[in-house]
Amino acid sequence: MSQQRYRRAAVIALAALVGLSSPVLGQQAPPPGQAPARTGPTLRLSIDDAVQMALENNLNLQVQRINPQLQDLSIQQAKSVWTPNLTFDLNQSNRTTPVSSFFAGAEDKLTRDAISTNVGANQQLPWYGGAYQVTWDTSRTKSNSVYDSPNPSLGSNLNFSFNQPLLRDFKIDSPRQQLIVSKKNREITDIDLQQTMLSTIRAVKYAYWDVKAAVAALQVAQQSLDLAQEQLRNNRSRVEIGTMAPIDVVEAEAEVARREESVIVAEAGVKRAEDGLRTLIVDPKAPDFWATRFDLTGEPAFAPMAIDVDAAVQTALDRRTDLRQFRKNMEITDVNIQYYKNQTLPDLTANLTYGLSGQGGTKKNFGSGFPPPVIDEINEGFGTVMNRLFSGNFPSWT
């Protein structure tokens, strides 16, 4: 009997403490189950809508989408090694020297004016490590010496050279290695993006059903609170007519307080679950980011599914993104091994050069005697120089 009295006294004390601090009994806060009013919009979302919003707004995905673009730039940079290089030079010079001999053909001072141009192209080829260079130069030289002929002198040269490795750098060289590695890294970033998308979709679905579960838990807690409050009203009525002791009212009040606590905890769980879903699918730059509420319309579908273990294992081996990344890294390692083995070979290179020349200008015909007199002059312009250049009469090769 004493134990029963002790238990009732403890319940009365607990009910008194809860009554002082309870928002409902103290009327200091909204009743449990009734969240403070928010002014933000309410989004009606199915699970597919939530996934689509995540694919558009998720920050991790936005960052991950940049990596393939960076790898595309790396590929373009690796290919730039094989871009043809065009060159152009223009030189002009003037040289004046004192006359030190009768055979200089000038009085007081000897002057020489020269102007030359050089146009060229060179390129390293993406096949077998070869490289070529083509240059075309023209020149015009004039002096005040009576013995120079032709004067002014016109000249043009066309040269071609080609280098071909025969052992080292033949099958693979540094530019080709960098290009292959860059392409493999591009494929890895695609796999990383796919993995991030799959992880995000999975996280969104988990967060979506977490919100649904938290809302359902809040509804259960609210129903439990309603039943406890109904029981409290019934007990009070029975006490008033004398069919129940007052201590039963205190026990019912304590039970109501416990159910109110459960409702408050459930409300906090709903808010935490909504925050988790919000950070995954809502654009953080939106002005109503924290004020947005969710009305989730999706319902879980339960259906039996037969699992083929062998097929599931094979699918995992073929499609798991982490395994695909490991395979790409192994391919990069194989390329590096192939390159380093090739670098141990002797450096044996074939080289070919071929050139054509042409000349013209104002030629002087000298007579007999000393100093020889100038009989006449023959003017050969730049067109004559080009005809002689491409006629192939003055070739050179090594």
CSV table of C-alpha atoms in Angstrom, one decimal:
chain,number,residue,atom,x,y,z
A,1,MET,CA,0.0,0.0,0.0
A,2,SER,CA,2.9,2.4,0.8
A,3,GLN,CA,4.5,1.6,-2.6
A,4,GLN,CA,1.3,2.6,-4.3
A,5,ARG,CA,1.1,5.9,-2.4
A,6,TYR,CA,4.8,6.6,-3.2
A,7,ARG,CA,4.1,6.0,-6.9
A,8,ARG,CA,1.1,8.3,-7.0
A,9,ALA,CA,3.1,11.0,-5.2
A,10,ALA,CA,5.8,10.8,-7.8
A,11,VAL,CA,3.3,11.0,-10.6
A,12,ILE,CA,1.7,14.1,-9.0
A,13,ALA,CA,5.1,15.8,-8.7
A,14,LEU,CA,5.9,15.0,-12.4
A,15,ALA,CA,2.6,16.3,-13.5
A,16,ALA,CA,3.1,19.5,-11.6
A,17,LEU,CA,6.6,20.0,-13.2
A,18,VAL,CA,5.3,19.3,-16.7
A,19,GLY,CA,2.3,21.5,-16.1
A,20,LEU,CA,4.6,24.4,-15.3
A,21,SER,CA,6.8,23.9,-18.4
A,22,SER,CA,4.3,22.5,-20.9
A,23,PRO,CA,3.4,24.9,-23.8
A,24,VAL,CA,-0.1,23.7,-23.8
A,25,LEU,CA,-0.8,23.9,-20.1
A,26,GLY,CA,1.1,27.1,-19.6
A,27,GLN,CA,-0.3,28.7,-22.9
A,28,GLN,CA,3.1,30.1,-23.8
A,29,ALA,CA,3.5,28.5,-27.2
A,30,PRO,CA,1.3,27.0,-30.0
A,31,PRO,CA,-0.1,23.6,-29.2
A,32,PRO,CA,2.0,20.6,-30.2
A,33,GLY,CA,1.3,19.4,-33.7
A,34,GLN,CA,0.6,22.9,-34.8
A,35,ALA,CA,3.8,24.3,-36.3
A,36,PRO,CA,4.4,28.1,-36.4
A,37,ALA,CA,2.9,29.7,-39.5
A,38,ARG,CA,5.4,30.2,-42.3
A,39,THR,CA,5.1,32.6,-45.2
A,40,GLY,CA,7.2,30.7,-47.6
A,41,PRO,CA,5.8,28.8,-50.7
A,42,THR,CA,4.7,25.2,-50.5
A,43,LEU,CA,6.1,22.8,-53.2
A,44,ARG,CA,4.0,19.8,-54.2
A,45,LEU,CA,6.5,17.2,-55.2
A,46,SER,CA,6.5,13.7,-56.4
A,47,ILE,CA,9.7,11.7,-56.0
A,48,ASP,CA,10.5,12.2,-59.7
A,49,ASP,CA,10.0,16.0,-59.3
A,50,ALA,CA,12.4,16.0,-56.4
A,51,VAL,CA,15.0,14.1,-58.4
A,52,GLN,CA,14.7,16.5,-61.3
A,53,MET,CA,15.1,19.5,-59.0
A,54,ALA,CA,18.2,17.9,-57.5
A,55,LEU,CA,19.8,17.3,-60.9
A,56,GLU,CA,19.2,21.0,-61.8
A,57,ASN,CA,20.1,22.7,-58.4
A,58,ASN,CA,22.4,20.5,-56.4
A,59,LEU,CA,25.7,22.2,-55.7
A,60,ASN,CA,27.8,19.0,-55.8
A,61,LEU,CA,26.5,18.3,-59.3
A,62,GLN,CA,27.1,21.8,-60.5
A,63,VAL,CA,30.7,21.5,-59.3
A,64,GLN,CA,31.2,18.1,-60.8
A,65,ARG,CA,29.9,19.2,-64.2
A,66,ILE,CA,32.9,21.6,-64.5
A,67,ASN,CA,35.5,18.8,-64.3
A,68,PRO,CA,34.7,17.4,-67.8
A,69,GLN,CA,35.0,20.8,-69.2
A,70,LEU,CA,38.4,21.2,-67.6
A,71,GLN,CA,39.5,17.9,-69.0
A,72,ASP,CA,38.4,19.0,-72.5
A,73,LEU,CA,40.7,21.9,-72.2
A,74,SER,CA,43.5,19.6,-71.2
A,75,ILE,CA,42.9,17.5,-74.3
A,76,GLN,CA,43.0,20.6,-76.5
A,77,GLN,CA,46.2,21.6,-74.8
A,78,ALA,CA,47.7,18.2,-75.5
A,79,LYS,CA,46.7,18.4,-79.1
A,80,SER,CA,48.2,21.9,-79.5
A,81,VAL,CA,51.6,20.2,-79.8
A,82,TRP,CA,50.7,19.2,-83.3
A,83,THR,CA,49.4,22.6,-84.4
A,84,PRO,CA,51.4,24.0,-87.3
A,85,ASN,CA,53.6,26.9,-86.4
A,86,LEU,CA,53.8,29.7,-89.0
A,87,THR,CA,56.8,32.1,-88.9
A,88,PHE,CA,57.6,35.3,-90.8
A,89,ASP,CA,60.8,37.4,-90.6
A,90,LEU,CA,61.6,40.7,-92.3
A,91,ASN,CA,65.2,42.0,-92.0
A,92,GLN,CA,66.8,45.1,-93.4
A,93,SER,CA,70.4,46.1,-93.0
A,94,ASN,CA,72.9,48.7,-94.2
A,95,ARG,CA,76.6,48.5,-94.0
A,96,THR,CA,79.2,51.2,-94.8
A,97,THR,CA,82.9,50.4,-94.8
A,98,PRO,CA,86.0,52.4,-95.9
A,99,VAL,CA,87.6,51.5,-99.2
A,100,SER,CA,90.8,49.7,-98.5
A,101,SER,CA,91.7,48.3,-101.9
A,102,PHE,CA,91.4,49.3,-105.6
A,103,PHE,CA,89.5,46.1,-106.2
A,104,ALA,CA,86.6,47.3,-104.0
A,105,GLY,CA,85.2,49.0,-107.0
A,106,ALA,CA,84.1,52.1,-105.1
A,107,GLU,CA,85.5,55.5,-104.1
A,108,ASP,CA,85.8,56.8,-100.5
A,109,LYS,CA,83.4,54.2,-99.0
A,110,LEU,CA,81.7,50.9,-99.8
A,111,THR,CA,78.0,50.6,-99.0
A,112,ARG,CA,75.8,47.5,-99.0
A,113,ASP,CA,72.0,47.6,-98.5
A,114,ALA,CA,70.1,44.3,-98.0
A,115,ILE,CA,66.6,43.4,-97.3
A,116,SER,CA,65.3,39.8,-96.8
A,117,THR,CA,62.1,38.0,-95.9
A,118,ASN,CA,61.6,34.5,-94.6
A,119,VAL,CA,58.3,32.7,-94.4
A,120,GLY,CA,58.1,29.2,-92.8
A,121,ALA,CA,56.0,26.5,-91.3
A,122,ASN,CA,56.9,23.7,-89.0
A,123,GLN,CA,54.9,21.0,-87.4
A,124,GLN,CA,55.3,17.9,-85.3
A,125,LEU,CA,53.1,15.2,-86.7
A,126,PRO,CA,50.8,13.1,-84.6
A,127,TRP,CA,51.9,9.9,-86.4
A,128,TYR,CA,55.1,8.0,-85.5
A,129,GLY,CA,56.8,11.1,-84.0
A,130,GLY,CA,57.8,12.7,-87.3
A,131,ALA,CA,58.3,16.5,-87.8
A,132,TYR,CA,58.8,18.7,-90.9
A,133,GLN,CA,59.9,22.2,-91.6
A,134,VAL,CA,59.4,24.3,-94.8
A,135,THR,CA,61.0,27.7,-95.3
A,136,TRP,CA,60.9,30.2,-98.2
A,137,ASP,CA,63.3,33.1,-98.2
A,138,THR,CA,63.8,36.0,-100.6
A,139,SER,CA,66.6,38.7,-100.6
A,140,ARG,CA,67.7,41.8,-102.4
A,141,THR,CA,71.2,43.2,-102.1
A,142,LYS,CA,72.6,46.4,-103.6
A,143,SER,CA,76.0,48.0,-103.3
A,144,ASN,CA,78.0,50.8,-104.9
A,145,SER,CA,80.8,48.5,-106.1
A,146,VAL,CA,81.2,48.6,-109.9
A,147,TYR,CA,82.5,45.0,-109.8
A,148,ASP,CA,79.4,43.5,-108.2
A,149,SER,CA,77.1,41.6,-110.6
A,150,PRO,CA,74.3,41.2,-110.5
A,151,ASN,CA,73.7,44.5,-108.7
A,152,PRO,CA,71.1,44.7,-107.3
A,153,SER,CA,71.1,41.0,-106.7
A,154,LEU,CA,67.8,39.1,-106.2
A,155,GLY,CA,67.7,35.6,-104.6
A,156,SER,CA,65.2,33.1,-103.4
A,157,ASN,CA,65.5,29.7,-101.6
A,158,LEU,CA,62.9,27.0,-100.8
A,159,ASN,CA,63.9,24.4,-98.3
A,160,PHE,CA,62.2,21.4,-96.8
A,161,SER,CA,63.4,19.1,-94.0
A,162,PHE,CA,61.8,16.0,-92.4
A,163,ASN,CA,62.9,14.1,-89.2
A,164,GLN,CA,61.6,10.6,-88.4
A,165,PRO,CA,62.5,8.7,-85.3
A,166,LEU,CA,63.0,5.0,-86.0
A,167,LEU,CA,63.3,3.5,-82.5
A,168,ARG,CA,62.7,5.8,-79.6
A,169,ASP,CA,59.6,8.0,-79.9
A,170,PHE,CA,58.4,5.9,-82.9
A,171,LYS,CA,55.5,4.0,-81.4
A,172,ILE,CA,54.8,6.5,-78.6
A,173,ASP,CA,56.3,9.8,-77.5
A,174,SER,CA,55.6,12.4,-74.8
A,175,PRO,CA,52.9,14.3,-76.7
A,176,ARG,CA,51.0,11.1,-77.6
A,177,GLN,CA,51.3,9.9,-74.0
A,178,GLN,CA,49.9,13.1,-72.7
A,179,LEU,CA,47.0,13.0,-75.1
A,180,ILE,CA,46.1,9.4,-74.2
A,181,VAL,CA,46.3,10.1,-70.5
A,182,SER,CA,44.2,13.3,-70.9
A,183,LYS,CA,41.5,11.3,-72.8
A,184,LYS,CA,41.5,8.6,-70.0
A,185,ASN,CA,41.2,11.3,-67.4
A,186,ARG,CA,38.2,12.8,-69.3
A,187,GLU,CA,36.5,9.4,-69.2
A,188,ILE,CA,37.2,9.2,-65.5
A,189,THR,CA,35.6,12.6,-64.9
A,190,ASP,CA,32.5,11.3,-66.8
A,191,ILE,CA,32.4,8.3,-64.5
A,192,ASP,CA,32.8,10.6,-61.5
A,193,LEU,CA,29.9,12.8,-62.7
A,194,GLN,CA,27.8,9.7,-63.2
A,195,GLN,CA,28.7,8.5,-59.7
A,196,THR,CA,27.8,11.9,-58.2
A,197,MET,CA,24.5,11.8,-60.0
A,198,LEU,CA,23.7,8.4,-58.8
A,199,SER,CA,24.7,9.2,-55.2
A,200,THR,CA,22.6,12.4,-55.4
A,201,ILE,CA,19.6,10.6,-56.7
A,202,ARG,CA,19.9,8.0,-54.0
A,203,ALA,CA,20.3,10.7,-51.3
A,204,VAL,CA,17.3,12.6,-52.6
A,205,LYS,CA,15.1,9.5,-52.5
A,206,TYR,CA,16.3,8.7,-49.0
A,207,ALA,CA,15.6,12.3,-47.9
A,208,TYR,CA,12.2,12.2,-49.6
A,209,TRP,CA,11.0,9.1,-47.8
A,210,ASP,CA,12.6,10.4,-44.5
A,211,VAL,CA,10.3,13.4,-44.7
A,212,LYS,CA,7.3,11.2,-45.5
A,213,ALA,CA,8.2,9.0,-42.5
A,214,ALA,CA,8.7,12.0,-40.2
A,215,VAL,CA,5.3,13.4,-41.2
A,216,ALA,CA,3.7,10.0,-40.6
A,217,ALA,CA,5.4,9.8,-37.2
A,218,LEU,CA,4.1,13.2,-36.4
A,219,GLN,CA,0.6,12.2,-37.3
A,220,VAL,CA,0.8,9.1,-35.1
A,221,ALA,CA,2.1,11.2,-32.2
A,222,GLN,CA,-0.7,13.7,-32.7
A,223,GLN,CA,-3.3,10.9,-32.7
A,224,SER,CA,-1.8,9.5,-29.6
A,225,LEU,CA,-1.9,13.0,-28.0
A,226,ASP,CA,-5.6,13.3,-29.0
A,227,LEU,CA,-6.4,10.0,-27.3
A,228,ALA,CA,-4.6,11.0,-24.2
A,229,GLN,CA,-6.4,14.3,-24.0
A,230,GLU,CA,-9.7,12.5,-24.5
A,231,GLN,CA,-8.9,10.2,-21.7
A,232,LEU,CA,-8.1,13.2,-19.5
A,233,ARG,CA,-11.5,14.7,-20.2
A,234,ASN,CA,-13.2,11.4,-19.4
A,235,ASN,CA,-11.3,11.1,-16.2
A,236,ARG,CA,-12.2,14.6,-15.1
A,237,SER,CA,-15.9,13.9,-15.8
A,238,ARG,CA,-15.8,10.8,-13.7
A,239,VAL,CA,-14.1,12.6,-10.9
A,240,GLU,CA,-16.8,15.2,-10.9
A,241,ILE,CA,-19.6,12.6,-10.6
A,242,GLY,CA,-17.5,10.7,-8.0
A,243,THR,CA,-16.8,7.5,-9.9
A,244,MET,CA,-13.0,8.0,-10.0
A,245,ALA,CA,-10.4,9.2,-7.6
A,246,PRO,CA,-8.6,12.5,-8.3
A,247,ILE,CA,-5.2,10.7,-8.6
A,248,ASP,CA,-6.4,9.2,-11.9
A,249,VAL,CA,-6.8,12.7,-13.3
A,250,VAL,CA,-3.2,13.5,-12.3
A,251,GLU,CA,-2.0,10.3,-14.0
A,252,ALA,CA,-3.9,11.2,-17.2
A,253,GLU,CA,-2.3,14.7,-17.1
A,254,ALA,CA,1.1,13.2,-16.9
A,255,GLU,CA,0.3,10.9,-19.9
A,256,VAL,CA,-0.8,14.0,-21.9
A,257,ALA,CA,2.4,15.7,-21.0
A,258,ARG,CA,4.4,12.7,-22.3
A,259,ARG,CA,2.4,12.6,-25.5
A,260,GLU,CA,2.9,16.4,-26.0
A,261,GLU,CA,6.7,15.8,-25.7
A,262,SER,CA,6.5,13.1,-28.3
A,263,VAL,CA,4.6,15.5,-30.7
A,264,ILE,CA,7.3,18.2,-30.1
A,265,VAL,CA,10.0,15.7,-30.9
A,266,ALA,CA,8.2,14.5,-34.0
A,267,GLU,CA,7.7,18.1,-35.2
A,268,ALA,CA,11.5,18.7,-34.8
A,269,GLY,CA,12.1,15.5,-36.8
A,270,VAL,CA,9.9,16.8,-39.6
A,271,LYS,CA,11.9,20.0,-39.7
A,272,ARG,CA,15.2,18.2,-39.8
A,273,ALA,CA,14.1,15.9,-42.5
A,274,GLU,CA,12.8,18.9,-44.6
A,275,ASP,CA,16.1,20.7,-44.1
A,276,GLY,CA,17.9,17.6,-45.4
A,277,LEU,CA,15.7,17.4,-48.5
A,278,ARG,CA,15.9,21.2,-49.0
A,279,THR,CA,19.7,21.3,-49.1
A,280,LEU,CA,19.6,18.6,-51.8
A,281,ILE,CA,17.0,19.9,-54.2
A,282,VAL,CA,16.4,23.6,-53.7
A,283,ASP,CA,18.7,26.3,-55.2
A,284,PRO,CA,20.6,27.8,-52.2
A,285,LYS,CA,20.5,31.2,-54.0
A,286,ALA,CA,16.7,31.2,-53.9
A,287,PRO,CA,15.4,34.0,-51.5
A,288,ASP,CA,12.9,31.6,-49.9
A,289,PHE,CA,15.3,28.8,-49.5
A,290,TRP,CA,14.7,28.3,-45.7
A,291,ALA,CA,11.0,29.2,-45.9
A,292,THR,CA,10.0,26.6,-48.5
A,293,ARG,CA,7.6,23.9,-47.3
A,294,PHE,CA,7.1,20.6,-48.9
A,295,ASP,CA,3.9,18.7,-49.8
A,296,LEU,CA,5.1,15.3,-50.8
A,297,THR,CA,2.6,13.5,-53.0
A,298,GLY,CA,4.6,10.3,-53.7
A,299,GLU,CA,3.5,7.0,-52.1
A,300,PRO,CA,5.9,4.0,-51.7
A,301,ALA,CA,5.2,1.1,-54.0
A,302,PHE,CA,5.9,-2.3,-52.7
A,303,ALA,CA,6.2,-5.1,-55.2
A,304,PRO,CA,8.0,-8.5,-55.1
A,305,MET,CA,11.1,-8.7,-57.2
A,306,ALA,CA,13.0,-11.8,-58.2
A,307,ILE,CA,16.8,-11.4,-57.8
A,308,ASP,CA,19.2,-13.4,-60.0
A,309,VAL,CA,22.3,-13.4,-57.9
A,310,ASP,CA,24.7,-14.2,-60.7
A,311,ALA,CA,23.2,-11.6,-63.0
A,312,ALA,CA,23.3,-9.0,-60.1
A,313,VAL,CA,27.0,-9.8,-59.5
A,314,GLN,CA,27.8,-9.5,-63.2
A,315,THR,CA,25.9,-6.2,-63.4
A,316,ALA,CA,27.9,-4.9,-60.5
A,317,LEU,CA,31.2,-5.9,-62.1
A,318,ASP,CA,30.2,-4.2,-65.4
A,319,ARG,CA,28.5,-1.0,-64.1
A,320,ARG,CA,29.9,-0.1,-60.7
A,321,THR,CA,31.5,3.3,-61.1
A,322,ASP,CA,34.3,2.6,-58.7
A,323,LEU,CA,35.4,-0.5,-60.6
A,324,ARG,CA,35.2,1.4,-63.9
A,325,GLN,CA,37.4,4.1,-62.4
A,326,PHE,CA,40.0,1.5,-61.3
A,327,ARG,CA,40.0,0.0,-64.8
A,328,LYS,CA,40.7,3.5,-66.3
A,329,ASN,CA,43.5,4.1,-63.9
A,330,MET,CA,45.0,0.7,-64.8
A,331,GLU,CA,44.8,1.7,-68.5
A,332,ILE,CA,46.7,5.0,-67.7
A,333,THR,CA,49.3,3.0,-65.9
A,334,ASP,CA,49.7,0.7,-68.9
A,335,VAL,CA,50.2,3.7,-71.2
A,336,ASN,CA,52.9,5.1,-68.9
A,337,ILE,CA,54.7,1.7,-68.8
A,338,GLN,CA,54.6,1.6,-72.6
A,339,TYR,CA,56.0,5.1,-72.8
A,340,TYR,CA,58.8,4.5,-70.3
A,341,LYS,CA,59.8,1.2,-72.0
A,342,ASN,CA,60.0,3.1,-75.3
A,343,GLN,CA,62.3,5.7,-73.8
A,344,THR,CA,64.9,3.0,-73.1
A,345,LEU,CA,65.4,2.3,-76.8
A,346,PRO,CA,68.4,3.9,-78.7
A,347,ASP,CA,67.8,7.3,-80.3
A,348,LEU,CA,68.0,6.6,-84.1
A,349,THR,CA,66.5,9.3,-86.3
A,350,ALA,CA,66.3,9.6,-90.1
A,351,ASN,CA,66.7,13.1,-91.5
A,352,LEU,CA,66.0,14.4,-95.0
A,353,THR,CA,66.5,17.9,-96.4
A,354,TYR,CA,65.8,19.2,-99.9
A,355,GLY,CA,66.3,22.7,-101.3
A,356,LEU,CA,65.8,24.8,-104.4
A,357,SER,CA,67.5,28.1,-105.3
A,358,GLY,CA,67.0,30.8,-107.8
A,359,GLN,CA,68.9,34.1,-108.6
A,360,GLY,CA,68.5,37.2,-110.7
A,361,GLY,CA,68.9,40.9,-110.7
A,362,THR,CA,70.7,43.4,-112.9
A,363,LYS,CA,73.6,41.6,-114.5
A,364,LYS,CA,76.6,43.5,-116.1
A,365,ASN,CA,78.5,42.4,-119.1
A,366,PHE,CA,82.1,43.5,-118.9
A,367,GLY,CA,84.5,44.1,-121.7
A,368,SER,CA,88.2,43.4,-121.9
A,369,GLY,CA,90.8,45.5,-120.2
A,370,PHE,CA,91.5,46.5,-116.6
A,371,PRO,CA,89.5,47.7,-115.0
A,372,PRO,CA,87.0,46.0,-117.3
A,373,PRO,CA,84.4,48.4,-118.9
A,374,VAL,CA,80.7,47.7,-118.6
A,375,ILE,CA,79.3,47.0,-122.1
A,376,ASP,CA,75.6,46.5,-121.2
A,377,GLU,CA,73.2,45.3,-118.5
A,378,ILE,CA,70.6,42.6,-118.4
A,379,ASN,CA,67.7,43.2,-116.0
A,380,GLU,CA,66.2,40.0,-114.6
A,381,GLY,CA,63.2,40.6,-112.2
A,382,PHE,CA,61.7,38.7,-109.4
A,383,GLY,CA,59.6,36.7,-111.9
A,384,THR,CA,62.7,35.3,-113.5
A,385,VAL,CA,64.0,34.4,-110.0
A,386,MET,CA,60.9,32.4,-109.3
A,387,ASN,CA,61.0,30.6,-112.6
A,388,ARG,CA,64.5,29.5,-111.9
A,389,LEU,CA,63.6,28.5,-108.4
A,390,PHE,CA,60.8,26.1,-109.4
A,391,SER,CA,62.5,24.8,-112.5
A,392,GLY,CA,64.6,22.6,-110.2
A,393,ASN,CA,67.8,23.5,-112.0
A,394,PHE,CA,69.6,24.3,-108.7
A,395,PRO,CA,68.6,21.6,-106.2
A,396,SER,CA,70.4,20.5,-103.1
A,397,TRP,CA,69.7,17.6,-100.7
A,398,THR,CA,71.2,15.8,-97.7
